[in-house]
Short mmCIF file of C-alpha atoms (C1' of nucleotides) in Angstrom, two decimals:
data_model
loop_
_atom_site.label_atom_id
_atom_site.label_comp_id
_atom_site.label_asym_id
_atom_site.label_seq_id
_atom_site.Cartn_x
_atom_site.Cartn_y
_atom_site.Cartn_z
CA MET A 1 88.42 103.51 70.81
CA GLU A 2 87.80 100.62 73.19
CA PRO A 3 90.96 99.75 75.10
CA SER A 4 92.01 96.18 74.40
CA ILE A 5 92.60 95.41 78.06
CA ARG A 6 90.13 96.55 80.67
CA ALA A 7 89.99 96.18 84.44
CA PRO A 8 88.71 92.73 85.46
CA ARG A 9 84.99 92.45 86.10
CA GLY A 10 83.93 93.78 89.46
CA ILE A 11 87.20 95.66 89.95
CA LYS A 12 86.93 99.44 90.24
CA ASP A 13 89.53 102.09 89.61
CA VAL A 14 89.11 105.00 91.99
CA LEU A 15 90.21 108.18 90.24
CA PRO A 16 90.89 111.70 91.43
CA PRO A 17 89.33 113.49 93.14
CA ASP A 18 87.50 110.50 94.64
CA ALA A 19 90.64 108.52 95.47
CA SER A 20 91.75 110.84 98.25
CA ARG A 21 88.17 111.15 99.48
CA PHE A 22 87.90 107.35 99.62
CA GLU A 23 91.08 107.23 101.68
CA ALA A 24 89.57 109.83 103.98
CA VAL A 25 86.45 107.72 104.45
CA LEU A 26 88.64 104.74 105.34
CA LYS A 27 90.74 106.84 107.69
CA GLU A 28 87.71 108.27 109.49
CA ALA A 29 86.33 104.77 110.04
CA GLU A 30 89.73 103.64 111.33
CA SER A 31 89.90 106.54 113.73
CA VAL A 32 86.69 105.32 115.39
CA LEU A 33 88.51 102.05 116.06
CA SER A 34 91.47 103.94 117.47
CA LEU A 35 89.06 105.66 119.82
CA GLY A 36 88.00 102.19 120.89
CA GLY A 37 91.56 101.29 121.82
CA PHE A 38 92.22 99.02 118.84
CA GLN A 39 95.70 98.69 117.43
CA LYS A 40 96.28 98.10 113.79
CA VAL A 41 97.80 94.96 112.31
CA LEU A 42 99.06 94.79 108.73
CA LEU A 43 98.13 91.45 107.19
CA PRO A 44 98.98 89.69 103.91
CA LEU A 45 96.51 89.74 101.04
CA PHE A 46 96.68 85.97 100.56
CA GLU A 47 96.90 82.99 102.84
CA SER A 48 96.92 79.22 102.62
CA THR A 49 93.54 78.14 101.27
CA ALA A 50 93.26 75.74 104.20
CA LEU A 51 93.10 78.67 106.65
CA PHE A 52 89.89 79.99 105.12
CA ALA A 53 88.40 76.53 104.62
CA ARG A 54 88.92 75.74 108.26
CA SER A 55 87.81 79.05 109.76
CA ILE A 56 85.00 80.22 107.49
CA GLY A 57 83.73 76.69 106.93
CA GLY A 58 84.03 74.26 104.04
CA ALA A 59 80.31 74.26 103.28
CA THR A 60 79.95 78.05 103.04
CA ASP A 61 79.43 79.86 99.74
CA ILE A 62 82.58 81.87 100.28
CA VAL A 63 84.78 78.79 100.44
CA GLU A 64 82.77 76.67 98.03
CA LYS A 65 82.68 79.07 95.10
CA GLU A 66 83.83 82.61 95.81
CA MET A 67 87.55 82.42 96.49
CA TYR A 68 90.34 83.38 94.12
CA THR A 69 92.55 80.34 94.59
CA PHE A 70 95.88 79.60 92.90
CA LEU A 71 98.91 77.36 93.10
CA ASP A 72 102.27 79.05 93.51
CA LYS A 73 105.43 77.78 91.86
CA GLY A 74 106.15 75.48 94.76
CA GLY A 75 102.77 73.81 94.29
CA ASP A 76 101.23 75.26 97.46
CA GLN A 77 97.61 76.32 97.34
CA TYR A 78 96.77 79.89 98.33
CA SER A 79 93.72 82.13 98.18
CA LEU A 80 93.25 85.87 98.07
CA ARG A 81 91.64 86.71 101.39
CA PRO A 82 87.83 86.83 101.24
CA GLU A 83 87.65 88.33 104.73
CA GLY A 84 89.99 89.45 107.49
CA THR A 85 89.19 87.57 110.68
CA ALA A 86 90.91 84.34 109.64
CA SER A 87 94.13 86.17 108.77
CA LEU A 88 94.14 88.20 111.93
CA LEU A 89 93.60 85.18 114.16
CA ARG A 90 96.26 83.25 112.29
CA ALA A 91 98.72 86.09 112.89
CA ALA A 92 97.72 86.47 116.56
CA ILE A 93 98.23 82.75 117.15
CA GLU A 94 101.43 82.54 115.11
CA HIS A 95 103.03 85.38 117.04
CA ARG A 96 101.66 84.27 120.43
CA LEU A 97 99.66 87.41 121.03
CA LEU A 98 96.80 85.55 122.69
CA ASP A 99 96.84 85.56 126.46
CA PRO A 100 94.15 83.98 128.67
CA SER A 101 94.82 86.63 131.30
CA ARG A 102 94.14 89.70 129.23
CA ILE A 103 92.08 91.07 126.39
CA ILE A 104 93.69 92.30 123.19
CA ARG A 105 92.04 94.54 120.62
CA LEU A 106 93.33 94.43 117.05
CA ALA A 107 92.16 96.11 113.87
CA TYR A 108 92.86 95.65 110.17
CA SER A 109 91.78 97.17 106.91
CA GLY A 110 92.33 96.69 103.22
CA PRO A 111 91.07 94.93 100.12
CA MET A 112 89.19 91.62 100.22
CA PHE A 113 88.37 89.42 97.23
CA ARG A 114 85.31 87.38 96.40
CA HIS A 115 84.34 86.01 93.02
CA GLU A 116 80.68 87.08 92.86
CA ARG A 117 78.54 88.77 90.24
CA PRO A 118 79.01 92.49 90.82
CA GLN A 119 76.03 94.69 91.58
CA ALA A 120 75.21 97.80 93.59
CA GLY A 121 77.38 97.71 96.71
CA ARG A 122 79.08 94.47 95.70
CA LEU A 123 82.51 94.25 94.08
CA ARG A 124 85.00 91.45 93.53
CA GLN A 125 87.67 93.53 95.18
CA PHE A 126 86.27 95.57 98.01
CA THR A 127 87.62 97.26 101.10
CA GLN A 128 86.87 96.23 104.64
CA ILE A 129 87.80 97.59 107.98
CA GLY A 130 87.56 95.15 110.84
CA ALA A 131 88.25 94.77 114.54
CA GLU A 132 88.68 91.75 116.76
CA VAL A 133 88.58 91.50 120.55
CA LEU A 134 90.30 88.40 121.93
CA GLY A 135 90.69 87.15 125.48
CA PRO A 136 88.60 86.49 128.58
CA LEU A 137 85.51 88.31 127.33
CA THR A 138 82.25 89.16 129.05
CA PRO A 139 78.94 90.04 127.38
CA ALA A 140 79.86 93.67 128.04
CA ASP A 141 82.64 93.32 125.49
CA ASP A 142 80.02 92.35 122.90
CA VAL A 143 78.04 95.47 123.76
CA ASP A 144 81.14 97.65 123.70
CA LEU A 145 82.08 96.53 120.21
CA ILE A 146 78.56 97.07 118.93
CA SER A 147 78.51 100.53 120.47
CA LEU A 148 81.58 101.41 118.45
CA ILE A 149 79.78 100.59 115.22
CA HIS A 150 76.82 102.52 116.56
CA ARG A 151 79.15 105.49 116.85
CA MET A 152 80.01 105.16 113.17
CA ALA A 153 76.32 105.16 112.30
CA ILE A 154 75.90 108.38 114.25
CA ASP A 155 79.17 110.09 113.28
CA PHE A 156 78.72 109.39 109.57
CA SER A 157 74.96 110.07 109.56
CA ILE A 158 74.21 106.65 108.09
CA PRO A 159 70.67 106.98 106.72
CA SER A 160 67.90 104.76 108.12
CA TRP A 161 70.09 102.13 109.73
CA THR A 162 68.91 99.17 111.79
CA LEU A 163 70.84 96.91 114.14
CA ILE A 164 69.70 93.30 113.81
CA LEU A 165 70.59 90.99 116.69
CA ASN A 166 70.50 87.27 117.28
CA SER A 167 72.21 84.54 119.28
CA LEU A 168 73.50 81.34 117.75
CA GLY A 169 74.14 79.61 121.06
CA CYS A 170 77.30 77.87 122.14
CA PRO A 171 78.98 74.56 121.26
CA LEU A 172 76.93 72.98 124.06
CA CYS A 173 73.42 74.05 123.10
CA ARG A 174 73.75 74.55 119.35
CA PRO A 175 74.14 70.85 118.43
CA ALA A 176 70.96 70.02 120.33
CA TYR A 177 69.08 72.84 118.62
CA ARG A 178 70.52 71.77 115.33
CA GLU A 179 69.05 68.30 115.78
CA THR A 180 65.65 69.70 116.67
CA LEU A 181 65.79 71.95 113.65
CA VAL A 182 66.87 69.17 111.28
CA ALA A 183 64.04 67.00 112.57
CA TYR A 184 61.60 69.80 111.78
CA LEU A 185 63.15 70.41 108.36
CA VAL A 186 63.00 66.75 107.43
CA LYS A 187 59.38 66.55 108.53
CA ASN A 188 58.53 69.58 106.37
CA ALA A 189 60.89 68.74 103.51
CA ALA A 190 58.03 68.70 101.02
CA SER A 191 57.51 72.46 101.29
CA LEU A 192 61.19 73.41 101.09
CA CYS A 193 63.20 74.41 98.03
CA GLU A 194 66.08 72.42 96.61
CA THR A 195 68.79 74.58 98.14
CA CYS A 196 67.15 74.10 101.51
CA HIS A 197 67.22 70.34 101.06
CA ARG A 198 70.94 70.48 100.45
CA ARG A 199 71.45 72.78 103.40
CA THR A 200 69.39 70.59 105.70
CA ALA A 201 72.20 68.09 105.38
CA GLN A 202 75.16 70.44 105.14
CA ASN A 203 74.40 73.59 107.09
CA PRO A 204 70.86 73.47 108.50
CA LEU A 205 70.95 76.87 110.21
CA ARG A 206 71.35 78.53 106.83
CA VAL A 207 67.93 77.20 105.85
CA LEU A 208 66.45 79.80 108.18
CA ASP A 209 68.00 82.46 105.95
CA CYS A 210 66.19 81.28 102.80
CA LYS A 211 64.18 84.01 101.09
CA VAL A 212 61.94 81.78 98.96
CA PRO A 213 58.40 82.70 100.09
CA SER A 214 57.22 79.11 100.34
CA CYS A 215 60.23 78.25 102.50
CA GLN A 216 59.66 81.26 104.73
CA GLU A 217 56.10 80.14 105.22
CA ALA A 218 57.21 76.60 106.06
CA LEU A 219 59.72 78.01 108.54
CA GLU A 220 57.15 80.04 110.46
CA GLN A 221 56.64 77.20 112.91
CA ALA A 222 60.29 76.11 112.95
CA PRO A 223 61.94 75.86 116.35
CA ARG A 224 63.75 79.09 117.24
CA ILE A 225 67.26 78.99 118.57
CA THR A 226 66.68 81.65 121.17
CA GLU A 227 64.13 79.33 122.73
CA HIS A 228 66.64 76.47 122.85
CA LEU A 229 69.64 78.22 124.37
CA CYS A 230 71.37 76.71 127.37
CA THR A 231 71.25 78.73 130.58
CA ARG A 232 74.67 80.23 130.03
CA SER A 233 73.98 81.31 126.46
CA ARG A 234 70.58 82.66 127.41
CA ASN A 235 72.11 84.71 130.21
CA HIS A 236 74.79 85.93 127.85
CA PHE A 237 72.21 87.06 125.32
CA GLU A 238 70.12 88.73 128.02
CA ASP A 239 73.21 90.59 129.26
CA VAL A 240 73.97 91.83 125.76
CA LYS A 241 70.42 93.05 125.26
CA MET A 242 70.43 94.74 128.66
CA GLY A 243 73.70 96.45 127.83
CA LEU A 244 72.36 97.78 124.55
CA ASP A 245 69.17 98.92 126.29
CA GLY A 246 71.28 100.66 128.92
CA LEU A 247 73.23 102.55 126.25
CA GLY A 248 70.06 103.42 124.39
CA ILE A 249 71.18 101.59 121.27
CA PRO A 250 68.08 100.39 119.42
CA TYR A 251 67.98 96.92 117.86
CA VAL A 252 65.57 94.40 116.46
CA LEU A 253 65.77 90.68 117.15
CA SER A 254 65.80 88.24 114.26
CA HIS A 255 65.99 84.50 114.76
CA ARG A 256 66.72 84.26 111.04
CA LEU A 257 70.05 86.07 111.30
CA VAL A 258 72.46 83.13 111.04
CA ARG A 259 75.34 84.67 109.05
CA GLY A 260 77.17 82.99 106.22
CA LEU A 261 80.32 82.07 108.09
CA ASP A 262 80.44 78.95 110.23
CA TYR A 263 82.55 80.29 113.04
CA TYR A 264 79.98 82.48 114.74
CA THR A 265 78.62 81.58 118.19
CA GLU A 266 76.48 83.42 120.76
CA THR A 267 75.92 87.04 119.74
CA THR A 268 75.62 87.84 116.04
CA PHE A 269 74.64 91.18 114.61
CA GLU A 270 74.23 93.11 111.39
CA PHE A 271 73.93 96.83 110.77
CA VAL A 272 71.77 97.30 107.69
CA SER A 273 70.36 100.26 105.80
CA ASP A 274 67.59 100.34 103.22
CA ALA A 275 69.44 103.15 101.44
CA LEU A 276 71.92 100.65 100.03
CA GLY A 277 69.98 98.66 97.42
CA ALA A 278 69.84 94.91 97.65
CA GLN A 279 73.12 94.68 99.56
CA SER A 280 71.82 96.19 102.74
CA THR A 281 74.50 95.20 105.26
CA TRP A 282 77.22 97.75 105.90
CA ALA A 283 78.74 96.27 109.05
CA ALA A 284 78.35 92.87 110.63
CA GLY A 285 79.99 90.45 112.98
CA GLY A 286 79.62 88.34 116.05
CA ARG A 287 81.15 86.22 118.73
CA TYR A 288 83.32 83.29 117.63
CA ASP A 289 84.27 81.36 120.75
CA GLY A 290 86.23 78.29 119.79
CA LEU A 291 87.74 79.60 116.57
CA THR A 292 91.15 80.30 118.07
CA ALA A 293 91.34 76.69 119.26
CA GLU A 294 90.16 75.45 115.86
CA LEU A 295 93.09 77.31 114.31
CA GLY A 296 95.59 75.75 116.71
CA GLY A 297 95.77 78.46 119.33
CA PRO A 298 94.62 78.70 122.94
CA ASP A 299 90.88 78.28 123.41
CA LEU A 300 89.78 81.88 123.99
CA PRO A 301 86.58 83.75 123.31
CA GLY A 302 86.60 86.28 120.49
CA ILE A 303 84.29 88.80 118.94
CA GLY A 304 84.74 90.92 115.87
CA PHE A 305 83.09 92.77 113.07
CA ALA A 306 83.83 94.09 109.61
CA ALA A 307 82.45 97.09 107.75
CA GLY A 308 82.45 97.62 103.98
CA ILE A 309 84.11 100.90 103.07
CA GLU A 310 82.54 101.11 99.61
CA ARG A 311 79.14 100.67 101.25
CA LEU A 312 79.97 103.31 103.86
CA TRP A 313 80.88 105.56 100.94
CA LEU A 314 77.53 104.97 99.24
CA LEU A 315 75.66 105.67 102.46
CA ARG A 316 77.63 108.79 103.29
CA GLU A 317 77.17 109.95 99.73
CA LYS A 318 73.41 109.62 100.17
CA ALA A 319 73.57 111.38 103.51
CA GLY A 320 75.77 114.14 102.08
CA THR A 321 78.48 113.50 104.67
CA LEU A 322 81.30 112.54 102.32
CA PRO A 323 84.55 114.44 102.88
CA ASP A 324 84.94 117.35 100.44
CA PRO A 325 87.27 116.84 97.49
CA GLU A 326 90.61 118.59 97.76
CA LYS A 327 90.16 122.11 96.41
CA HIS A 328 93.71 122.83 95.33
CA PRO A 329 95.70 119.62 94.88
CA VAL A 330 98.37 121.80 93.28
CA ARG A 331 98.96 125.14 94.95
CA ILE A 332 100.90 126.80 92.18
CA MET A 333 101.66 126.19 88.52
CA VAL A 334 104.74 127.72 86.95
CA PHE A 335 104.55 128.81 83.31
CA PRO A 336 107.60 129.79 81.24
CA MET A 337 106.46 131.84 78.25
CA GLU A 338 109.45 131.06 76.08
CA THR A 339 111.56 127.95 75.63
CA ASN A 340 114.55 129.70 77.17
CA GLY A 341 112.68 130.16 80.45
CA ARG A 342 112.23 126.44 81.03
CA VAL A 343 115.26 125.93 83.22
CA ALA A 344 114.35 128.89 85.40
CA ALA A 345 110.83 127.47 85.66
CA LEU A 346 112.11 124.01 86.59
CA ASP A 347 114.31 125.61 89.22
CA LEU A 348 111.44 127.65 90.66
CA VAL A 349 109.20 124.57 90.81
CA ARG A 350 111.93 122.67 92.62
CA LYS A 351 112.52 125.45 95.14
CA LEU A 352 108.80 125.84 95.85
CA ARG A 353 108.62 122.10 96.55
CA ASN A 354 111.66 122.36 98.79
CA ALA A 355 109.70 124.95 100.75
CA GLY A 356 106.81 122.50 101.08
CA VAL A 357 104.47 123.94 98.47
CA PRO A 358 102.85 121.47 96.05
CA ALA A 359 103.90 122.87 92.67
CA SER A 360 103.80 121.83 89.04
CA GLY A 361 105.00 123.27 85.77
CA HIS A 362 103.33 123.95 82.45
CA PHE A 363 106.35 123.61 80.21
CA SER A 364 104.75 123.04 76.83
CA GLY A 365 104.72 126.73 75.96
CA GLY A 366 101.86 128.12 73.92
CA LYS A 367 99.57 130.98 74.74
CA ILE A 368 99.44 132.41 78.20
CA LYS A 369 95.69 132.00 77.95
CA SER A 370 95.96 128.23 77.74
CA ALA A 371 98.34 128.28 80.71
CA PHE A 372 95.66 130.00 82.77
CA ARG A 373 93.05 127.50 81.67
CA GLN A 374 95.37 124.60 82.39
CA ALA A 375 96.20 125.93 85.84
CA GLU A 376 92.55 126.31 86.68
CA ARG A 377 91.67 122.84 85.46
CA ASP A 378 94.50 121.30 87.49
CA GLY A 379 93.14 122.99 90.59
CA ALA A 380 96.07 125.36 91.08
CA LEU A 381 95.42 128.40 93.24
CA PHE A 382 98.34 130.41 91.78
CA LEU A 383 99.94 130.80 88.40
CA ALA A 384 103.57 131.95 88.23
CA ILE A 385 104.57 133.59 84.96
CA LEU A 386 108.15 133.69 83.73
CA GLY A 387 108.40 135.77 80.54
CA GLU A 388 111.17 137.76 78.88
CA ASP A 389 110.79 140.74 81.21
CA GLU A 390 110.85 138.63 84.34
CA LEU A 391 113.89 136.64 83.25
CA ARG A 392 115.74 139.89 82.51
CA SER A 393 114.91 141.38 85.89
CA GLY A 394 115.19 138.15 87.87
CA THR A 395 111.58 138.27 89.02
CA VAL A 396 108.41 136.28 88.63
CA GLN A 397 104.77 137.35 88.36
CA VAL A 398 102.54 135.39 90.74
CA LYS A 399 98.78 135.66 90.29
CA ASN A 400 96.09 134.40 92.65
CA LEU A 401 93.53 132.78 90.36
CA GLU A 402 90.66 133.22 92.78
CA THR A 403 91.15 136.86 93.79
CA GLY A 404 92.93 138.04 90.65
CA GLU A 405 95.62 139.64 92.82
CA GLN A 406 99.01 139.70 91.13
CA CYS A 407 102.46 140.57 92.49
CA SER A 408 106.03 140.60 91.25
CA TRP A 409 108.52 138.66 93.39
CA PRO A 410 112.31 138.39 93.25
CA LEU A 411 113.32 134.94 92.00
CA ASN A 412 116.10 134.67 94.56
CA ASP A 413 113.72 134.67 97.52
CA VAL A 414 111.41 131.76 96.91
CA LYS A 415 110.85 131.34 100.62
CA LYS A 416 108.81 134.57 100.71
CA ILE A 417 106.66 133.34 97.82
CA ALA A 418 106.17 130.02 99.59
CA ASP A 419 105.14 131.80 102.81
CA MET A 420 102.67 133.96 100.90
CA ILE A 421 101.17 130.89 99.21
CA ARG A 422 100.86 129.02 102.48
CA GLU A 423 99.17 131.97 104.15
CA SER A 424 96.66 132.48 101.38
CA GLY A 425 94.37 129.64 102.42
CA GLY A 426 91.95 128.34 99.82
"C1'" G B 1 75.93 80.22 88.30
"C1'" U B 2 70.60 82.33 86.69
"C1'" G B 3 67.47 86.42 84.92
"C1'" A B 4 66.21 91.36 83.14
"C1'" G B 5 67.66 96.13 81.25
"C1'" U B 6 71.25 99.12 78.63
"C1'" G B 7 75.48 99.74 74.94
"C1'" U B 8 75.65 106.07 69.59
"C1'" A B 9 81.80 111.65 70.15
"C1'" G B 10 85.98 112.31 76.20
"C1'" C B 11 80.92 112.99 79.28
"C1'" U B 12 75.24 113.33 79.29
"C1'" C B 13 71.93 111.92 75.68
"C1'" A B 14 68.83 112.57 70.58
"C1'" A B 15 67.75 110.29 65.91
"C1'" G B 16 62.62 103.86 66.00
"C1'" G B 17 64.44 101.65 58.09
"C1'" G B 18 66.43 106.96 54.04
"C1'" C B 19 72.85 112.45 54.75
"C1'" A B 20 74.90 110.17 62.56
"C1'" G B 21 73.25 114.91 65.59
"C1'" A B 22 72.88 118.34 70.12
"C1'" G B 23 74.61 120.15 74.86
"C1'" C B 24 78.88 120.06 77.88
"C1'" A B 25 84.19 119.31 77.42
"C1'" C B 26 88.55 120.00 74.13
"C1'" U B 27 91.57 123.11 70.35
"C1'" G B 28 91.98 127.75 67.78
"C1'" G B 29 90.31 132.83 66.76
"C1'" A B 30 87.80 137.66 68.01
"C1'" C B 31 91.72 139.57 72.35
"C1'" U B 32 100.64 140.00 69.97
"C1'" G B 33 102.04 138.98 77.95
"C1'" U B 34 96.74 137.69 81.70
"C1'" G B 35 91.94 132.72 82.78
"C1'" G B 36 86.57 132.53 84.20
"C1'" C B 37 81.70 135.79 80.46
"C1'" U B 38 80.20 136.26 75.21
"C1'" C B 39 80.48 135.29 69.97
"C1'" C B 40 82.70 132.55 65.77
"C1'" A B 41 85.29 128.40 63.81
"C1'" G B 42 87.58 123.55 64.19
"C1'" G B 43 88.98 118.56 65.59
"C1'" G B 44 86.94 114.44 66.98
"C1'" G B 45 82.48 108.14 65.40
"C1'" U B 46 83.91 101.57 61.61
"C1'" U B 47 76.65 103.72 66.37
"C1'" G B 48 80.45 97.52 71.65
"C1'" G B 49 81.91 93.22 68.09
"C1'" G B 50 80.28 89.45 64.39
"C1'" G B 51 76.58 87.53 61.21
"C1'" G B 52 71.62 87.92 58.90
"C1'" U B 53 67.02 90.46 56.63
"C1'" U B 54 66.72 94.79 53.15
"C1'" C B 55 67.75 98.62 47.23
"C1'" G B 56 69.18 100.82 51.97
"C1'" A B 57 70.32 99.10 59.22
"C1'" A B 58 72.40 103.05 64.74
"C1'" A B 59 67.30 101.22 64.31
"C1'" C B 60 64.55 94.78 62.68
"C1'" C B 61 66.41 89.29 63.67
"C1'" C B 62 70.34 85.83 65.61
"C1'" C B 63 75.01 85.16 68.14
"C1'" U B 64 78.72 87.28 71.19
"C1'" C B 65 81.08 90.71 74.56
"C1'" A B 66 80.74 94.55 78.17
"C1'" C B 67 78.23 97.37 81.77
"C1'" U B 68 74.06 97.99 85.19
"C1'" C B 69 70.42 96.05 88.35
"C1'" A B 70 68.21 91.86 90.57
"C1'" C B 71 68.36 86.47 92.22
"C1'" C B 72 71.97 84.18 95.06
"C1'" C B 73 75.44 85.59 98.69
"C1'" C B 74 77.48 89.11 101.81
"C1'" A B 75 80.85 93.98 103.96
#
RNA sequence: GUGAGUGUAGCUCAAGGGCAGAGCACUGGACUGUGGCUCCAGGGGUUGGGGGUUCGAAACCCCUCACUCACCCCA
């Protein structure tokens, strides 16, 4: 009864009719990016482990414990991609797409892999769509990217969403803030949890993200980064906020939004929804000035985001805005009543397909009744019957299963049947 | 990695120590070549797996596995 081999934990099969609906959800999200002038890049599913360690950050959870890492036969170490930005930047640098004199907009989509305990909205293989803007950026480019995600929220009727906004400063002002913060954390170490102690040394900004109540309390008085930004970063942040205000895009500020990837600078943002369970983020991203240089390319500003397609699915499901399942995946099923009609049935199926009509055959014989039931269950709109009489007269009975209408057609003019089927809607 | 909850037919779920059941689905018949409705019949299960307690375990105890949710983390 139980199959001996099951799908790995956290890996989901998507079956009909949901599979084509899932692809539609992905496609609709991608088309928003097309509207934004983004061009798609196809990227590999695995990369050198070092790429992720260097871009995402060695002290992050993703790199420390969530990557699927393996050695290939040549002894090189690779990892299944846990996110897309690193790959896309690697490709842009490798193929010399980056140009200090112009902005490029690139998009990607596909499966990502992280070894985490699965729960609602969290899988080990999940699908992301992402976009990156690279070049001589202004704060307006930050706003423009955010407004594209805002469009998704509107277009897909995402229920009760919130845009959370913060600034992480730049390589000039962040180190100074970091020191101030560490000083505060060390002074208040007694009231912080163990993880926070570790992070104080390794990744102090992440301490701000701690959800332990006693830590939150201790962090009330902690220095806030937005009050320690340099003039340039402060102006940048003000410009972004003004832009969002100007477009009427609502947001809330959170000095605790630090993100789990090291490469973010300046603007960071998260689109969340409380309709999603504990995993509330459905799209997130930020500015990452300096990452292209870190990866060996020209030192250019960049900003990007990623959205989780499975989470978009859950939200659209709740909102009732999922694409409808395909009503008639097969338009017509051909049923030979006797064994000696099988070849004629095969030939009819083939000719219908040649004429562009999705067709299948029910060749196993049996009662005509079961053929009707089978056709209905497979989602066919028509059933074609080839019995003794039809074979003798070179015709076929074609019945519309929704209207009950039935006609006899000559077998040597399949094109007419195909036209009729195409015109019959459904 | 940690914690809690749940595992009974293909699906949704009953039976809380005493014959493993219902609805839906499936197959066949009533209806010789015309489906959906109705009625009748049938096939389906080592009750996730292993051990223990008991005259007797789906049920109680222990272990284990899986799933779900949450912590954590993030899309």
